[in-house]
Short mmCIF file of C-alpha atoms in Angstrom, two decimals:
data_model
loop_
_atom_site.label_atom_id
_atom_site.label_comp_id
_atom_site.label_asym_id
_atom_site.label_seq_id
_atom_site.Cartn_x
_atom_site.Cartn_y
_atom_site.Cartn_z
CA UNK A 1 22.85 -31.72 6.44
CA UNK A 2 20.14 -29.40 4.78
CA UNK A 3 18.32 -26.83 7.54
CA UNK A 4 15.32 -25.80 5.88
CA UNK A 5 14.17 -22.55 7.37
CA UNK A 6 10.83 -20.66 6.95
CA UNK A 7 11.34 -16.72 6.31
CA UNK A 8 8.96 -14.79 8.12
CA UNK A 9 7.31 -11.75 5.80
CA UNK A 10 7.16 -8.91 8.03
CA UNK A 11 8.13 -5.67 6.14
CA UNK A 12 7.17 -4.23 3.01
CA UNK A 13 9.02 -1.36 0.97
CA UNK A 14 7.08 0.79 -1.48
CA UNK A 15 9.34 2.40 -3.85
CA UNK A 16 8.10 6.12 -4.37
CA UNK A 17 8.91 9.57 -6.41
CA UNK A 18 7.32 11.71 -4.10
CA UNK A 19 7.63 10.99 -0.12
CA UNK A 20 5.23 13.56 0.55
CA UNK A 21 2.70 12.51 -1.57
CA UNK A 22 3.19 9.18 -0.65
CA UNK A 23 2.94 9.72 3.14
CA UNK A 24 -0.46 11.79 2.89
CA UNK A 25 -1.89 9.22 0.73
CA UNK A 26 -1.43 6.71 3.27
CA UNK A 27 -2.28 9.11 5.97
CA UNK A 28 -6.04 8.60 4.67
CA UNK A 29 -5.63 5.12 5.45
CA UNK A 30 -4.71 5.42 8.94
CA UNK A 31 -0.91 4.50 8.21
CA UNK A 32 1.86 6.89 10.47
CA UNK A 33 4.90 7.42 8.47
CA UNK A 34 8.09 8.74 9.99
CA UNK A 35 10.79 10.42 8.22
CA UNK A 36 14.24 8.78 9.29
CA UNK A 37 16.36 11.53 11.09
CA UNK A 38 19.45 9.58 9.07
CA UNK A 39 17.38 10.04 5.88
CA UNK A 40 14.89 12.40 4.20
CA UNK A 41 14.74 9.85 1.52
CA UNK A 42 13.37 7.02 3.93
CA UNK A 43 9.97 6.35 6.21
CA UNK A 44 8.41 3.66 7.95
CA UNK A 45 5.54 2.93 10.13
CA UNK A 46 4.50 -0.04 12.24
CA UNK A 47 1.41 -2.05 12.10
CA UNK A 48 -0.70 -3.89 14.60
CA UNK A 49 0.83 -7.51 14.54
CA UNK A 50 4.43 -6.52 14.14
CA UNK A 51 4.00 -5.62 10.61
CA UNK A 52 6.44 -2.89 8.94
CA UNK A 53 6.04 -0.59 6.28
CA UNK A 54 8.63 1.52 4.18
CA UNK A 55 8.43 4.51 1.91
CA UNK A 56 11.92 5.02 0.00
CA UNK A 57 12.17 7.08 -3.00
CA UNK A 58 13.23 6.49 -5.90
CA UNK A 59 16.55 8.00 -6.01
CA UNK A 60 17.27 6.28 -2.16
CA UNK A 61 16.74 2.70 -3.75
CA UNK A 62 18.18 3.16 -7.14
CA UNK A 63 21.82 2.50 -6.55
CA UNK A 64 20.91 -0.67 -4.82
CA UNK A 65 18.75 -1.95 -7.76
CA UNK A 66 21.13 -2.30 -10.89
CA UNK A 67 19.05 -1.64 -13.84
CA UNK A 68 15.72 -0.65 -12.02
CA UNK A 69 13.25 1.22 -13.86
CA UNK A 70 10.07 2.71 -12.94
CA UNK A 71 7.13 0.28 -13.78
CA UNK A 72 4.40 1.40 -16.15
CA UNK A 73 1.48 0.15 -16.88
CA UNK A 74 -1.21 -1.81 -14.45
CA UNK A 75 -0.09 -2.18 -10.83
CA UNK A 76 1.81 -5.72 -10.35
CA UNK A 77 0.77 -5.56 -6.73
CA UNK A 78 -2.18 -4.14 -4.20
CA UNK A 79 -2.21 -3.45 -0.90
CA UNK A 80 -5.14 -4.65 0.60
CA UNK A 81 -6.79 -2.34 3.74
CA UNK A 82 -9.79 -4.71 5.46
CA UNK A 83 -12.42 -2.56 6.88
CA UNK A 84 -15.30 -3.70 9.22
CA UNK A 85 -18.27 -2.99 7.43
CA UNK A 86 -19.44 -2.15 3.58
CA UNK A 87 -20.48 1.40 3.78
CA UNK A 88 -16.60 2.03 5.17
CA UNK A 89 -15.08 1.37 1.91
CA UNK A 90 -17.59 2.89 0.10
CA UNK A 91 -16.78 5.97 2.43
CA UNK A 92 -13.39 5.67 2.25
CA UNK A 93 -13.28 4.96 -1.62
CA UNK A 94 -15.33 8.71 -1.48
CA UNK A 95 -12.82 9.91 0.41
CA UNK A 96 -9.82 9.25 -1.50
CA UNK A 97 -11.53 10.10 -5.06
CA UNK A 98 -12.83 13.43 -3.59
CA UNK A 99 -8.84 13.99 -2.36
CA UNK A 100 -7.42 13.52 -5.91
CA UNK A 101 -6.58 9.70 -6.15
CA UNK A 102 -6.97 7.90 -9.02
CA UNK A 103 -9.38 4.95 -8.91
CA UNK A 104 -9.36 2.15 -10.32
CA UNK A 105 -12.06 0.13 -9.59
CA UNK A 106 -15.67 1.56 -7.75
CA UNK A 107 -16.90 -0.26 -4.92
CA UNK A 108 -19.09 -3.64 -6.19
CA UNK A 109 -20.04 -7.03 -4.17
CA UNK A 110 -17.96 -9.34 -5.19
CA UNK A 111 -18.94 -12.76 -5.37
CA UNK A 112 -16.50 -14.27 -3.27
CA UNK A 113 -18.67 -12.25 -0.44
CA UNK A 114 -16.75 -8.68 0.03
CA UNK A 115 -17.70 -5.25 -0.99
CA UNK A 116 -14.26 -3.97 -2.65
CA UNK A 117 -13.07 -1.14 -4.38
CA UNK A 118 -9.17 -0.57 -5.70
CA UNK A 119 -7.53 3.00 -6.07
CA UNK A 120 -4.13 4.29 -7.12
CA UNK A 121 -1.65 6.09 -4.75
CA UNK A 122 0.39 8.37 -6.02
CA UNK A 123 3.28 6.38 -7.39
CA UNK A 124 0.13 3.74 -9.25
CA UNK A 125 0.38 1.33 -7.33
CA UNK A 126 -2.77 -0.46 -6.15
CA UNK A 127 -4.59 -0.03 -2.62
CA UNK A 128 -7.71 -2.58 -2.72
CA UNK A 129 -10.41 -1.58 -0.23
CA UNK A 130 -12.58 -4.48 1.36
CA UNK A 131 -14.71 -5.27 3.77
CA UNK A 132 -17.19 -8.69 4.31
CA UNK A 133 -20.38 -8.59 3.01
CA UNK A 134 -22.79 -9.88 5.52
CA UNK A 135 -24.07 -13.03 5.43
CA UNK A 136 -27.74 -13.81 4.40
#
């Protein structure tokens, strides 16, 4: 008999050279990291919804990824931040270029009805900032 089962996506781990660069980037977007008292080399923080995020750097995650090497290149994957109104991701686009990020793409309306706007964090990986445009 065959049991199909349904995994349920709750965590996320960004690989990252630089914990403390990583964990003020994310500070701008609201996220709390904690340092694990077990390991310097490991944070997390929890979202609303039961949602989990990890910082682990490079050297922590290596020997459990045979033959992993740093990406280069265009980020693979974004990590999307929803804010409640336009002018917030414009602000918070501001915000981040003004603190030394890298972006990536300025705010525009999109045509699928959000105002977006995609920066780098520290390790290049992209952050996509949206919001809903409202409706006419």
């Amino acid at each position: 008999m065959e049991y199909l089962v349904t995994p349920t996506m709750n965590t996320i781990d960004i690989v990252v050279s630089d914990m403390e660069a990583a964990i003020a980037f994310y500070a701008h977007l609201g996220l709390d990291f904690k340092i694990d008292p077990h390991s310097p080399e490991h944070a997390a923080c929890d979202l609303p919804g039961g949602f989990h995020v990890m910082l682990d750097t490079e050297a922590f995650r290596t020997p459990f990824l045979p033959g992993w090497t740093r990406p280069t290149g265009g980020p693979r994957n974004l990590l999307c931040f929803e804010f409640p109104a336009p002018a917030e991701v414009d602000a918070k686009y501001a915000e981040l270029v003004q603190a030394g990020y890298r972006a990536l793409g300025e705010p525009f309306d999109a045509f699928w009805g959000m105002r977006y706007a995609t920066v780098l964090d520290p390790d290049g990986n992209g952050v996509d900032l949206y919001a809903a445009l409202p409706s006419m």
